[in-house]
Amino acid sequence: KVAAEIMNYMSGENEATLMEGLKSYDDEMAQKIMDEMFVFDNIMDIDDKGIQVMLREVQSETLIVALKGTTEEMREKIFKNMSSRAAEMMKEDLESKGPVKLSEVEAQQKQILQIVRRLSDEGQIQLAGKGGDDQYV
C-alpha cells in the first residue's frame, strides 16, 4: 500500500518505467501494487468526459453489478453521464436486481478498473494525479 501511495505521486512516464521493471521482477507484486494505486472509488475523480468514454467500453450488466456495492454519490456520477433514458433503465435494473455476492461485485469492479487503466494508458481518459504538472490554457 505504501509503494502504491508513493507511485501515485510519480509522473505517468516514471510510473510506467518503474512498473515495467517491477513486472519483469515480480508480476504478482506489480499487480498488487496496481490494485492499491487505483481503486473503484477513484472513479469519482475522473472527469465527466472520461466517465462517458469509460461507459462506452463497459457492458451494462457489469456496471449494474459493480454499482450494487457503491455509494449513491458514485451512482449519480455515473447516471448523469448517461442519456436520461439509459440512466432510467439502469436505475430500474439496479433496483430490480436482487442481492449480489460481495465477491461478484468486487470482480465486476475490478473488470471496470482494468478497462479504466487501459483507457488511461491509451490516453483516452485522464486519471487524477496522472497528468504530471501539465496545465491547460
CSV table of N, CA, C and O in Angstrom, one decimal:
chain,number,residue,atom,x,y,z
A,1,LYS,N,0.8,-1.2,0.0
A,1,LYS,CA,0.0,0.0,0.0
A,1,LYS,C,0.9,1.3,0.0
A,1,LYS,O,0.6,2.2,-0.7
A,2,VAL,N,1.9,1.2,0.8
A,2,VAL,CA,2.9,2.4,0.8
A,2,VAL,C,3.5,2.6,-0.5
A,2,VAL,O,3.6,3.7,-1.0
A,3,ALA,N,3.9,1.5,-1.2
A,3,ALA,CA,4.5,1.6,-2.5
A,3,ALA,C,3.5,2.2,-3.5
A,3,ALA,O,3.9,3.1,-4.3
A,4,ALA,N,2.2,1.8,-3.4
A,4,ALA,CA,1.2,2.4,-4.3
A,4,ALA,C,1.0,3.9,-4.0
A,4,ALA,O,0.9,4.7,-5.0
A,5,GLU,N,1.0,4.3,-2.8
A,5,GLU,CA,0.9,5.7,-2.5
A,5,GLU,C,2.0,6.5,-3.0
A,5,GLU,O,1.8,7.6,-3.6
A,6,ILE,N,3.2,6.0,-2.9
A,6,ILE,CA,4.4,6.7,-3.4
A,6,ILE,C,4.3,6.8,-5.0
A,6,ILE,O,4.5,7.9,-5.5
A,7,MET,N,3.9,5.7,-5.6
A,7,MET,CA,3.8,5.7,-7.1
A,7,MET,C,2.7,6.6,-7.6
A,7,MET,O,2.8,7.1,-8.7
A,8,ASN,N,1.7,6.9,-6.8
A,8,ASN,CA,0.6,7.8,-7.2
A,8,ASN,C,1.1,9.2,-7.4
A,8,ASN,O,0.5,10.0,-8.1
A,9,TYR,N,2.2,9.5,-6.8
A,9,TYR,CA,2.8,10.9,-6.9
A,9,TYR,C,3.8,11.0,-8.0
A,9,TYR,O,4.2,12.1,-8.3
A,10,MET,N,4.1,9.9,-8.7
A,10,MET,CA,5.1,9.9,-9.8
A,10,MET,C,4.4,10.4,-11.1
A,10,MET,O,3.2,10.2,-11.2
A,11,SER,N,5.2,10.9,-12.0
A,11,SER,CA,4.6,11.2,-13.3
A,11,SER,C,4.3,9.9,-14.0
A,11,SER,O,4.8,8.8,-13.7
A,12,GLY,N,3.4,10.0,-15.0
A,12,GLY,CA,3.0,8.8,-15.7
A,12,GLY,C,4.1,8.0,-16.3
A,12,GLY,O,4.1,6.8,-16.3
A,13,GLU,N,5.0,8.8,-16.9
A,13,GLU,CA,6.2,8.1,-17.6
A,13,GLU,C,7.1,7.4,-16.6
A,13,GLU,O,7.5,6.2,-16.8
A,14,ASN,N,7.4,8.0,-15.5
A,14,ASN,CA,8.3,7.4,-14.5
A,14,ASN,C,7.5,6.2,-13.9
A,14,ASN,O,8.2,5.2,-13.6
A,15,GLU,N,6.3,6.4,-13.6
A,15,GLU,CA,5.5,5.2,-13.0
A,15,GLU,C,5.5,4.1,-14.0
A,15,GLU,O,5.7,2.9,-13.6
A,16,ALA,N,5.3,4.3,-15.3
A,16,ALA,CA,5.2,3.2,-16.3
A,16,ALA,C,6.6,2.5,-16.3
A,16,ALA,O,6.6,1.3,-16.4
A,17,THR,N,7.7,3.3,-16.3
A,17,THR,CA,9.0,2.7,-16.4
A,17,THR,C,9.2,1.8,-15.1
A,17,THR,O,9.7,0.6,-15.2
A,18,LEU,N,8.9,2.3,-14.0
A,18,LEU,CA,9.1,1.6,-12.7
A,18,LEU,C,8.2,0.3,-12.7
A,18,LEU,O,8.6,-0.8,-12.3
A,19,MET,N,7.0,0.5,-13.2
A,19,MET,CA,6.0,-0.7,-13.2
A,19,MET,C,6.5,-1.8,-14.1
A,19,MET,O,6.4,-2.9,-13.8
A,20,GLU,N,7.0,-1.4,-15.3
A,20,GLU,CA,7.5,-2.4,-16.2
A,20,GLU,C,8.7,-3.2,-15.6
A,20,GLU,O,8.8,-4.4,-15.7
A,21,GLY,N,9.6,-2.5,-14.9
A,21,GLY,CA,10.7,-3.1,-14.2
A,21,GLY,C,10.2,-4.1,-13.1
A,21,GLY,O,10.7,-5.2,-13.0
A,22,LEU,N,9.2,-3.6,-12.4
A,22,LEU,CA,8.7,-4.4,-11.3
A,22,LEU,C,8.0,-5.6,-11.9
A,22,LEU,O,8.1,-6.7,-11.3
A,23,LYS,N,7.3,-5.5,-13.0
A,23,LYS,CA,6.6,-6.6,-13.6
A,23,LYS,C,7.6,-7.7,-14.0
A,23,LYS,O,7.3,-8.9,-13.9
A,24,SER,N,8.7,-7.3,-14.6
A,24,SER,CA,9.7,-8.2,-15.0
A,24,SER,C,10.4,-8.9,-13.8
A,24,SER,O,10.8,-10.1,-14.0
A,25,TYR,N,10.4,-8.3,-12.7
A,25,TYR,CA,11.0,-8.9,-11.5
A,25,TYR,C,10.0,-9.7,-10.8
A,25,TYR,O,10.3,-10.9,-10.4
A,26,ASP,N,8.7,-9.2,-10.5
A,26,ASP,CA,7.7,-10.0,-9.8
A,26,ASP,C,6.3,-9.5,-10.3
A,26,ASP,O,5.8,-8.5,-9.8
A,27,ASP,N,5.8,-10.2,-11.2
A,27,ASP,CA,4.5,-9.8,-11.8
A,27,ASP,C,3.4,-9.7,-10.8
A,27,ASP,O,2.5,-8.8,-10.8
A,28,GLU,N,3.3,-10.7,-9.9
A,28,GLU,CA,2.3,-10.7,-8.9
A,28,GLU,C,2.3,-9.5,-8.0
A,28,GLU,O,1.3,-8.9,-7.6
A,29,MET,N,3.5,-9.1,-7.5
A,29,MET,CA,3.7,-7.9,-6.7
A,29,MET,C,3.3,-6.7,-7.4
A,29,MET,O,2.6,-5.8,-6.9
A,30,ALA,N,3.7,-6.6,-8.7
A,30,ALA,CA,3.3,-5.4,-9.5
A,30,ALA,C,1.8,-5.3,-9.6
A,30,ALA,O,1.2,-4.2,-9.5
A,31,GLN,N,1.1,-6.4,-9.8
A,31,GLN,CA,-0.4,-6.4,-9.9
A,31,GLN,C,-1.0,-5.9,-8.6
A,31,GLN,O,-1.9,-5.2,-8.5
A,32,LYS,N,-0.4,-6.4,-7.4
A,32,LYS,CA,-1.0,-6.0,-6.1
A,32,LYS,C,-0.8,-4.5,-5.9
A,32,LYS,O,-1.7,-3.8,-5.4
A,33,ILE,N,0.4,-4.0,-6.3
A,33,ILE,CA,0.6,-2.5,-6.2
A,33,ILE,C,-0.4,-1.7,-7.1
A,33,ILE,O,-1.0,-0.8,-6.7
A,34,MET,N,-0.6,-2.2,-8.3
A,34,MET,CA,-1.5,-1.6,-9.2
A,34,MET,C,-2.9,-1.6,-8.7
A,34,MET,O,-3.7,-0.6,-8.8
A,35,ASP,N,-3.3,-2.7,-8.0
A,35,ASP,CA,-4.7,-2.7,-7.4
A,35,ASP,C,-4.8,-1.7,-6.3
A,35,ASP,O,-5.9,-1.2,-6.1
A,36,GLU,N,-3.7,-1.5,-5.6
A,36,GLU,CA,-3.8,-0.5,-4.5
A,36,GLU,C,-3.7,1.0,-5.0
A,36,GLU,O,-4.2,1.9,-4.3
A,37,MET,N,-3.1,1.1,-6.1
A,37,MET,CA,-2.9,2.5,-6.7
A,37,MET,C,-4.3,3.1,-7.1
A,37,MET,O,-4.5,4.3,-6.9
A,38,PHE,N,-5.1,2.4,-7.7
A,38,PHE,CA,-6.3,2.9,-8.2
A,38,PHE,C,-7.5,1.9,-7.8
A,38,PHE,O,-7.5,0.8,-8.3
A,39,VAL,N,-8.3,2.4,-7.0
A,39,VAL,CA,-9.5,1.6,-6.5
A,39,VAL,C,-10.8,2.1,-7.1
A,39,VAL,O,-10.8,3.2,-7.7
A,40,PHE,N,-11.8,1.4,-7.0
A,40,PHE,CA,-13.1,1.7,-7.7
A,40,PHE,C,-13.6,3.1,-7.3
A,40,PHE,O,-14.1,3.8,-8.1
A,41,ASP,N,-13.4,3.4,-6.0
A,41,ASP,CA,-13.9,4.8,-5.6
A,41,ASP,C,-13.2,5.9,-6.3
A,41,ASP,O,-13.7,7.0,-6.3
A,42,ASN,N,-12.0,5.6,-6.8
A,42,ASN,CA,-11.2,6.7,-7.5
A,42,ASN,C,-11.9,7.1,-8.8
A,42,ASN,O,-11.5,8.1,-9.4
A,43,ILE,N,-12.9,6.3,-9.3
A,43,ILE,CA,-13.6,6.7,-10.5
A,43,ILE,C,-14.3,8.0,-10.3
A,43,ILE,O,-14.5,8.8,-11.2
A,44,MET,N,-14.6,8.4,-9.0
A,44,MET,CA,-15.2,9.7,-8.7
A,44,MET,C,-14.3,10.8,-9.2
A,44,MET,O,-14.8,11.9,-9.4
A,45,ASP,N,-13.0,10.6,-9.3
A,45,ASP,CA,-12.0,11.6,-9.6
A,45,ASP,C,-11.9,11.8,-11.2
A,45,ASP,O,-11.2,12.7,-11.6
A,46,ILE,N,-12.5,10.9,-11.9
A,46,ILE,CA,-12.4,11.0,-13.4
A,46,ILE,C,-13.4,12.1,-13.8
A,46,ILE,O,-14.6,12.1,-13.3
A,47,ASP,N,-13.0,12.9,-14.8
A,47,ASP,CA,-14.0,14.0,-15.2
A,47,ASP,C,-15.1,13.4,-16.0
A,47,ASP,O,-15.1,12.2,-16.4
A,48,ASP,N,-16.2,14.2,-16.3
A,48,ASP,CA,-17.4,13.7,-17.0
A,48,ASP,C,-17.1,13.1,-18.3
A,48,ASP,O,-17.6,12.0,-18.7
A,49,LYS,N,-16.2,13.7,-19.1
A,49,LYS,CA,-15.8,13.2,-20.4
A,49,LYS,C,-15.2,11.8,-20.3
A,49,LYS,O,-15.5,10.9,-21.1
A,50,GLY,N,-14.3,11.7,-19.3
A,50,GLY,CA,-13.7,10.4,-19.1
A,50,GLY,C,-14.7,9.3,-18.7
A,50,GLY,O,-14.6,8.1,-19.1
A,51,ILE,N,-15.7,9.7,-17.9
A,51,ILE,CA,-16.7,8.7,-17.5
A,51,ILE,C,-17.5,8.3,-18.7
A,51,ILE,O,-17.8,7.1,-18.9
A,52,GLN,N,-17.8,9.2,-19.6
A,52,GLN,CA,-18.5,8.9,-20.8
A,52,GLN,C,-17.7,7.9,-21.7
A,52,GLN,O,-18.3,7.0,-22.2
A,53,VAL,N,-16.4,8.1,-21.8
A,53,VAL,CA,-15.6,7.2,-22.6
A,53,VAL,C,-15.6,5.8,-21.9
A,53,VAL,O,-15.7,4.8,-22.6
A,54,MET,N,-15.5,5.8,-20.6
A,54,MET,CA,-15.5,4.5,-19.9
A,54,MET,C,-16.8,3.8,-20.1
A,54,MET,O,-16.8,2.6,-20.3
A,55,LEU,N,-17.9,4.5,-20.0
A,55,LEU,CA,-19.2,3.9,-20.2
A,55,LEU,C,-19.4,3.2,-21.5
A,55,LEU,O,-20.2,2.2,-21.6
A,56,ARG,N,-18.8,3.8,-22.5
A,56,ARG,CA,-18.9,3.2,-23.9
A,56,ARG,C,-18.2,1.8,-23.9
A,56,ARG,O,-18.5,1.0,-24.8
A,57,GLU,N,-17.3,1.6,-23.0
A,57,GLU,CA,-16.5,0.3,-23.0
A,57,GLU,C,-17.0,-0.8,-22.1
A,57,GLU,O,-16.7,-1.9,-22.2
A,58,VAL,N,-17.9,-0.3,-21.1
A,58,VAL,CA,-18.3,-1.2,-20.1
A,58,VAL,C,-19.7,-1.8,-20.4
A,58,VAL,O,-20.6,-1.0,-20.7
A,59,GLN,N,-19.9,-3.1,-20.3
A,59,GLN,CA,-21.2,-3.7,-20.5
A,59,GLN,C,-22.1,-3.3,-19.4
A,59,GLN,O,-21.7,-3.2,-18.2
A,60,SER,N,-23.4,-3.2,-19.7
A,60,SER,CA,-24.4,-2.8,-18.8
A,60,SER,C,-24.5,-3.7,-17.6
A,60,SER,O,-24.6,-3.3,-16.4
A,61,GLU,N,-24.5,-5.0,-17.8
A,61,GLU,CA,-24.6,-6.0,-16.7
A,61,GLU,C,-23.4,-5.9,-15.8
A,61,GLU,O,-23.6,-5.9,-14.5
A,62,THR,N,-22.2,-5.7,-16.3
A,62,THR,CA,-21.1,-5.5,-15.5
A,62,THR,C,-21.2,-4.2,-14.6
A,62,THR,O,-21.0,-4.3,-13.4
A,63,LEU,N,-21.7,-3.2,-15.2
A,63,LEU,CA,-21.9,-1.9,-14.5
A,63,LEU,C,-23.0,-2.0,-13.4
A,63,LEU,O,-22.8,-1.6,-12.3
A,64,ILE,N,-24.1,-2.7,-13.7
A,64,ILE,CA,-25.1,-2.9,-12.7
A,64,ILE,C,-24.6,-3.6,-11.5
A,64,ILE,O,-24.8,-3.2,-10.3
A,65,VAL,N,-23.9,-4.7,-11.7
A,65,VAL,CA,-23.4,-5.5,-10.5
A,65,VAL,C,-22.3,-4.6,-9.8
A,65,VAL,O,-22.3,-4.6,-8.5
A,66,ALA,N,-21.5,-3.9,-10.5
A,66,ALA,CA,-20.4,-3.1,-9.8
A,66,ALA,C,-21.1,-2.0,-9.0
A,66,ALA,O,-20.6,-1.7,-7.9
A,67,LEU,N,-22.1,-1.4,-9.5
A,67,LEU,CA,-22.8,-0.3,-8.8
A,67,LEU,C,-23.5,-0.8,-7.5
A,67,LEU,O,-23.9,0.1,-6.7
A,68,LYS,N,-23.8,-2.1,-7.4
A,68,LYS,CA,-24.5,-2.6,-6.2
A,68,LYS,C,-23.7,-2.3,-5.0
A,68,LYS,O,-24.3,-2.1,-3.9
A,69,GLY,N,-22.4,-2.2,-5.1
A,69,GLY,CA,-21.6,-2.0,-3.9
A,69,GLY,C,-21.0,-0.6,-3.8
A,69,GLY,O,-20.0,-0.4,-3.1
A,70,THR,N,-21.7,0.4,-4.4
A,70,THR,CA,-21.2,1.8,-4.3
A,70,THR,C,-22.1,2.7,-3.6
A,70,THR,O,-23.2,2.4,-3.3
A,71,THR,N,-21.6,3.9,-3.4
A,71,THR,CA,-22.4,5.0,-2.7
A,71,THR,C,-23.4,5.6,-3.7
A,71,THR,O,-23.2,5.4,-4.9
A,72,GLU,N,-24.4,6.3,-3.2
A,72,GLU,CA,-25.3,7.0,-4.0
A,72,GLU,C,-24.6,8.0,-4.8
A,72,GLU,O,-25.0,8.3,-6.0
A,73,GLU,N,-23.6,8.7,-4.3
A,73,GLU,CA,-22.9,9.7,-4.9
A,73,GLU,C,-22.2,9.1,-6.2
A,73,GLU,O,-22.2,9.8,-7.3
A,74,MET,N,-21.6,7.9,-6.1
A,74,MET,CA,-21.0,7.3,-7.2
A,74,MET,C,-22.0,7.0,-8.3
A,74,MET,O,-21.8,7.2,-9.5
A,75,ARG,N,-23.1,6.4,-7.9
A,75,ARG,CA,-24.2,6.1,-8.8
A,75,ARG,C,-24.7,7.3,-9.6
A,75,ARG,O,-24.8,7.3,-10.8
A,76,GLU,N,-24.9,8.4,-8.9
A,76,GLU,CA,-25.3,9.7,-9.5
A,76,GLU,C,-24.3,10.2,-10.5
A,76,GLU,O,-24.7,10.7,-11.6
A,77,LYS,N,-23.0,10.1,-10.2
A,77,LYS,CA,-22.0,10.5,-11.1
A,77,LYS,C,-22.1,9.7,-12.4
A,77,LYS,O,-21.9,10.2,-13.5
A,78,ILE,N,-22.3,8.4,-12.3
A,78,ILE,CA,-22.4,7.5,-13.5
A,78,ILE,C,-23.7,7.9,-14.2
A,78,ILE,O,-23.6,8.1,-15.5
A,79,PHE,N,-24.8,8.0,-13.5
A,79,PHE,CA,-26.1,8.3,-14.2
A,79,PHE,C,-26.1,9.6,-14.9
A,79,PHE,O,-26.7,9.7,-16.0
A,80,LYS,N,-25.5,10.6,-14.4
A,80,LYS,CA,-25.5,11.9,-15.0
A,80,LYS,C,-24.7,12.0,-16.3
A,80,LYS,O,-24.8,12.9,-17.1
A,81,ASN,N,-23.9,10.9,-16.5
A,81,ASN,CA,-23.1,10.9,-17.7
A,81,ASN,C,-23.7,9.9,-18.8
A,81,ASN,O,-23.0,9.5,-19.7
A,82,MET,N,-24.9,9.5,-18.5
A,82,MET,CA,-25.7,8.7,-19.5
A,82,MET,C,-26.8,9.5,-20.0
A,82,MET,O,-27.2,10.5,-19.4
A,83,SER,N,-27.4,9.1,-21.1
A,83,SER,CA,-28.7,9.7,-21.5
A,83,SER,C,-29.7,9.5,-20.5
A,83,SER,O,-29.6,8.5,-19.7
A,84,SER,N,-30.7,10.3,-20.4
A,84,SER,CA,-31.7,10.2,-19.3
A,84,SER,C,-32.4,8.9,-19.5
A,84,SER,O,-32.7,8.2,-18.5
A,85,ARG,N,-32.7,8.4,-20.7
A,85,ARG,CA,-33.4,7.1,-20.9
A,85,ARG,C,-32.5,6.0,-20.4
A,85,ARG,O,-33.0,5.1,-19.7
A,86,ALA,N,-31.2,6.0,-20.8
A,86,ALA,CA,-30.3,4.9,-20.3
A,86,ALA,C,-30.1,4.9,-18.8
A,86,ALA,O,-30.1,3.8,-18.2
A,87,ALA,N,-30.0,6.1,-18.2
A,87,ALA,CA,-29.9,6.2,-16.8
A,87,ALA,C,-31.1,5.6,-16.1
A,87,ALA,O,-31.0,4.9,-15.1
A,88,GLU,N,-32.3,6.0,-16.6
A,88,GLU,CA,-33.6,5.5,-16.0
A,88,GLU,C,-33.6,4.0,-16.1
A,88,GLU,O,-34.0,3.3,-15.1
A,89,MET,N,-33.3,3.4,-17.2
A,89,MET,CA,-33.3,1.9,-17.4
A,89,MET,C,-32.2,1.3,-16.5
A,89,MET,O,-32.5,0.3,-15.8
A,90,MET,N,-31.1,1.9,-16.3
A,90,MET,CA,-30.0,1.4,-15.4
A,90,MET,C,-30.5,1.4,-14.0
A,90,MET,O,-30.3,0.4,-13.2
A,91,LYS,N,-31.2,2.5,-13.6
A,91,LYS,CA,-31.7,2.6,-12.2
A,91,LYS,C,-32.7,1.5,-12.0
A,91,LYS,O,-32.7,0.9,-10.9
A,92,GLU,N,-33.6,1.3,-12.9
A,92,GLU,CA,-34.6,0.2,-12.8
A,92,GLU,C,-34.0,-1.2,-12.7
A,92,GLU,O,-34.4,-2.0,-11.8
A,93,ASP,N,-33.0,-1.4,-13.5
A,93,ASP,CA,-32.3,-2.7,-13.5
A,93,ASP,C,-31.6,-2.9,-12.2
A,93,ASP,O,-31.6,-4.0,-11.6
A,94,LEU,N,-31.0,-1.8,-11.6
A,94,LEU,CA,-30.3,-1.9,-10.4
A,94,LEU,C,-31.3,-2.2,-9.2
A,94,LEU,O,-30.9,-3.0,-8.4
A,95,GLU,N,-32.4,-1.5,-9.3
A,95,GLU,CA,-33.4,-1.8,-8.2
A,95,GLU,C,-34.0,-3.2,-8.3
A,95,GLU,O,-34.3,-3.8,-7.2
A,96,SER,N,-34.2,-3.7,-9.5
A,96,SER,CA,-34.9,-5.0,-9.6
A,96,SER,C,-33.9,-6.1,-9.4
A,96,SER,O,-34.3,-7.3,-9.1
A,97,LYS,N,-32.6,-5.8,-9.5
A,97,LYS,CA,-31.6,-6.9,-9.3
A,97,LYS,C,-31.6,-7.2,-7.8
A,97,LYS,O,-31.4,-6.4,-6.9
A,98,GLY,N,-31.7,-8.5,-7.4
A,98,GLY,CA,-31.7,-8.9,-6.0
A,98,GLY,C,-30.3,-8.8,-5.4
A,98,GLY,O,-29.4,-8.2,-6.1
A,99,PRO,N,-30.1,-9.3,-4.2
A,99,PRO,CA,-28.8,-9.3,-3.6
A,99,PRO,C,-27.7,-9.9,-4.4
A,99,PRO,O,-28.0,-10.9,-5.1
A,100,VAL,N,-26.5,-9.4,-4.4
A,100,VAL,CA,-25.4,-9.9,-5.1
A,100,VAL,C,-24.3,-10.2,-4.2
A,100,VAL,O,-24.0,-9.4,-3.3
A,101,LYS,N,-23.6,-11.3,-4.4
A,101,LYS,CA,-22.4,-11.6,-3.5
A,101,LYS,C,-21.4,-10.5,-3.6
A,101,LYS,O,-21.1,-10.0,-4.7
A,102,LEU,N,-20.8,-10.1,-2.5
A,102,LEU,CA,-19.7,-9.1,-2.5
A,102,LEU,C,-18.6,-9.5,-3.4
A,102,LEU,O,-18.0,-8.6,-4.1
A,103,SER,N,-18.2,-10.8,-3.5
A,103,SER,CA,-17.1,-11.2,-4.3
A,103,SER,C,-17.5,-11.0,-5.8
A,103,SER,O,-16.6,-10.6,-6.6
A,104,GLU,N,-18.7,-11.1,-6.2
A,104,GLU,CA,-19.1,-10.8,-7.6
A,104,GLU,C,-19.1,-9.3,-7.9
A,104,GLU,O,-18.6,-8.9,-8.9
A,105,VAL,N,-19.5,-8.5,-6.9
A,105,VAL,CA,-19.4,-7.1,-7.0
A,105,VAL,C,-18.0,-6.6,-7.2
A,105,VAL,O,-17.6,-5.9,-8.1
A,106,GLU,N,-17.1,-7.1,-6.4
A,106,GLU,CA,-15.7,-6.8,-6.5
A,106,GLU,C,-15.0,-7.3,-7.8
A,106,GLU,O,-14.2,-6.5,-8.3
A,107,ALA,N,-15.5,-8.4,-8.3
A,107,ALA,CA,-14.9,-8.9,-9.5
A,107,ALA,C,-15.3,-8.0,-10.7
A,107,ALA,O,-14.5,-7.7,-11.6
A,108,GLN,N,-16.6,-7.5,-10.7
A,108,GLN,CA,-17.0,-6.7,-11.7
A,108,GLN,C,-16.4,-5.3,-11.6
A,108,GLN,O,-16.0,-4.7,-12.6
A,109,GLN,N,-16.2,-4.8,-10.4
A,109,GLN,CA,-15.5,-3.5,-10.2
A,109,GLN,C,-14.0,-3.6,-10.7
A,109,GLN,O,-13.5,-2.7,-11.4
A,110,LYS,N,-13.4,-4.8,-10.5
A,110,LYS,CA,-12.0,-5.0,-10.9
A,110,LYS,C,-12.0,-5.0,-12.5
A,110,LYS,O,-11.0,-4.4,-13.1
A,111,GLN,N,-13.0,-5.6,-13.1
A,111,GLN,CA,-13.0,-5.6,-14.5
A,111,GLN,C,-13.2,-4.2,-15.1
A,111,GLN,O,-12.5,-3.9,-16.1
A,112,ILE,N,-14.0,-3.4,-14.5
A,112,ILE,CA,-14.1,-2.0,-14.9
A,112,ILE,C,-12.8,-1.2,-14.7
A,112,ILE,O,-12.4,-0.4,-15.5
A,113,LEU,N,-12.1,-1.5,-13.6
A,113,LEU,CA,-10.8,-0.8,-13.3
A,113,LEU,C,-9.8,-1.2,-14.4
A,113,LEU,O,-9.0,-0.4,-14.8
A,114,GLN,N,-9.8,-2.4,-14.9
A,114,GLN,CA,-8.9,-2.8,-15.9
A,114,GLN,C,-9.2,-2.0,-17.2
A,114,GLN,O,-8.3,-1.6,-17.9
A,115,ILE,N,-10.5,-1.8,-17.5
A,115,ILE,CA,-10.9,-1.0,-18.7
A,115,ILE,C,-10.4,0.4,-18.5
A,115,ILE,O,-9.8,1.0,-19.4
A,116,VAL,N,-10.6,1.0,-17.3
A,116,VAL,CA,-10.1,2.3,-17.0
A,116,VAL,C,-8.6,2.5,-17.1
A,116,VAL,O,-8.1,3.4,-17.7
A,117,ARG,N,-7.9,1.5,-16.6
A,117,ARG,CA,-6.4,1.6,-16.7
A,117,ARG,C,-6.0,1.5,-18.2
A,117,ARG,O,-5.1,2.2,-18.6
A,118,ARG,N,-6.7,0.7,-19.0
A,118,ARG,CA,-6.3,0.6,-20.4
A,118,ARG,C,-6.6,1.9,-21.1
A,118,ARG,O,-5.8,2.4,-21.9
A,119,LEU,N,-7.8,2.5,-20.8
A,119,LEU,CA,-8.1,3.8,-21.4
A,119,LEU,C,-7.1,4.9,-21.0
A,119,LEU,O,-6.8,5.7,-21.8
A,120,SER,N,-6.7,4.8,-19.8
A,120,SER,CA,-5.7,5.8,-19.3
A,120,SER,C,-4.4,5.6,-20.0
A,120,SER,O,-3.8,6.5,-20.5
A,121,ASP,N,-4.0,4.3,-20.2
A,121,ASP,CA,-2.7,4.0,-20.9
A,121,ASP,C,-2.8,4.5,-22.3
A,121,ASP,O,-1.7,4.9,-22.9
A,122,GLU,N,-3.9,4.4,-22.9
A,122,GLU,CA,-4.1,4.8,-24.3
A,122,GLU,C,-4.3,6.3,-24.4
A,122,GLU,O,-4.4,6.8,-25.6
A,123,GLY,N,-4.4,7.0,-23.3
A,123,GLY,CA,-4.5,8.4,-23.3
A,123,GLY,C,-6.0,8.9,-23.6
A,123,GLY,O,-6.2,10.1,-23.9
A,124,GLN,N,-6.9,8.0,-23.5
A,124,GLN,CA,-8.3,8.4,-23.8
A,124,GLN,C,-9.0,9.1,-22.6
A,124,GLN,O,-9.9,9.8,-22.8
A,125,ILE,N,-8.5,8.7,-21.4
A,125,ILE,CA,-9.0,9.4,-20.2
A,125,ILE,C,-7.9,9.8,-19.3
A,125,ILE,O,-6.8,9.2,-19.4
A,126,GLN,N,-8.1,10.7,-18.4
A,126,GLN,CA,-7.1,11.2,-17.5
A,126,GLN,C,-7.5,10.8,-16.1
A,126,GLN,O,-8.6,11.2,-15.6
A,127,LEU,N,-6.6,10.1,-15.4
A,127,LEU,CA,-6.8,9.8,-14.0
A,127,LEU,C,-6.2,10.9,-13.2
A,127,LEU,O,-5.2,11.5,-13.5
A,128,ALA,N,-6.9,11.2,-12.1
A,128,ALA,CA,-6.4,12.2,-11.1
A,128,ALA,C,-5.0,11.9,-10.7
A,128,ALA,O,-4.7,10.8,-10.3
A,129,GLY,N,-4.2,12.9,-10.7
A,129,GLY,CA,-2.8,12.7,-10.3
A,129,GLY,C,-1.9,12.1,-11.3
A,129,GLY,O,-0.7,11.9,-11.0
A,130,LYS,N,-2.4,11.8,-12.5
A,130,LYS,CA,-1.6,11.2,-13.5
A,130,LYS,C,-1.2,12.1,-14.6
A,130,LYS,O,-0.6,11.7,-15.6
A,131,GLY,N,-1.5,13.4,-14.5
A,131,GLY,CA,-1.2,14.3,-15.6
A,131,GLY,C,0.1,15.0,-15.5
A,131,GLY,O,0.4,15.9,-16.3
A,132,GLY,N,0.9,14.7,-14.5
A,132,GLY,CA,2.1,15.4,-14.2
A,132,GLY,C,1.7,16.9,-13.9
A,132,GLY,O,0.7,17.1,-13.2
A,133,ASP,N,2.5,17.8,-14.3
A,133,ASP,CA,2.3,19.2,-14.0
A,133,ASP,C,1.7,20.0,-15.2
A,133,ASP,O,1.8,21.2,-15.3
A,134,ASP,N,1.2,19.2,-16.2
A,134,ASP,CA,0.7,19.9,-17.4
A,134,ASP,C,-0.5,20.8,-17.0
A,134,ASP,O,-1.3,20.4,-16.2
A,135,GLN,N,-0.5,21.9,-17.6
A,135,GLN,CA,-1.6,22.8,-17.4
A,135,GLN,C,-2.3,23.1,-18.8
A,135,GLN,O,-1.7,23.0,-19.8
A,136,TYR,N,-3.6,23.3,-18.7
A,136,TYR,CA,-4.3,23.7,-19.9
A,136,TYR,C,-4.5,25.2,-20.0
A,136,TYR,O,-4.8,25.8,-19.0
A,137,VAL,N,-4.4,25.7,-21.2
A,137,VAL,CA,-4.6,27.2,-21.3
A,137,VAL,C,-5.6,27.4,-22.5
A,137,VAL,O,-5.8,26.6,-23.3
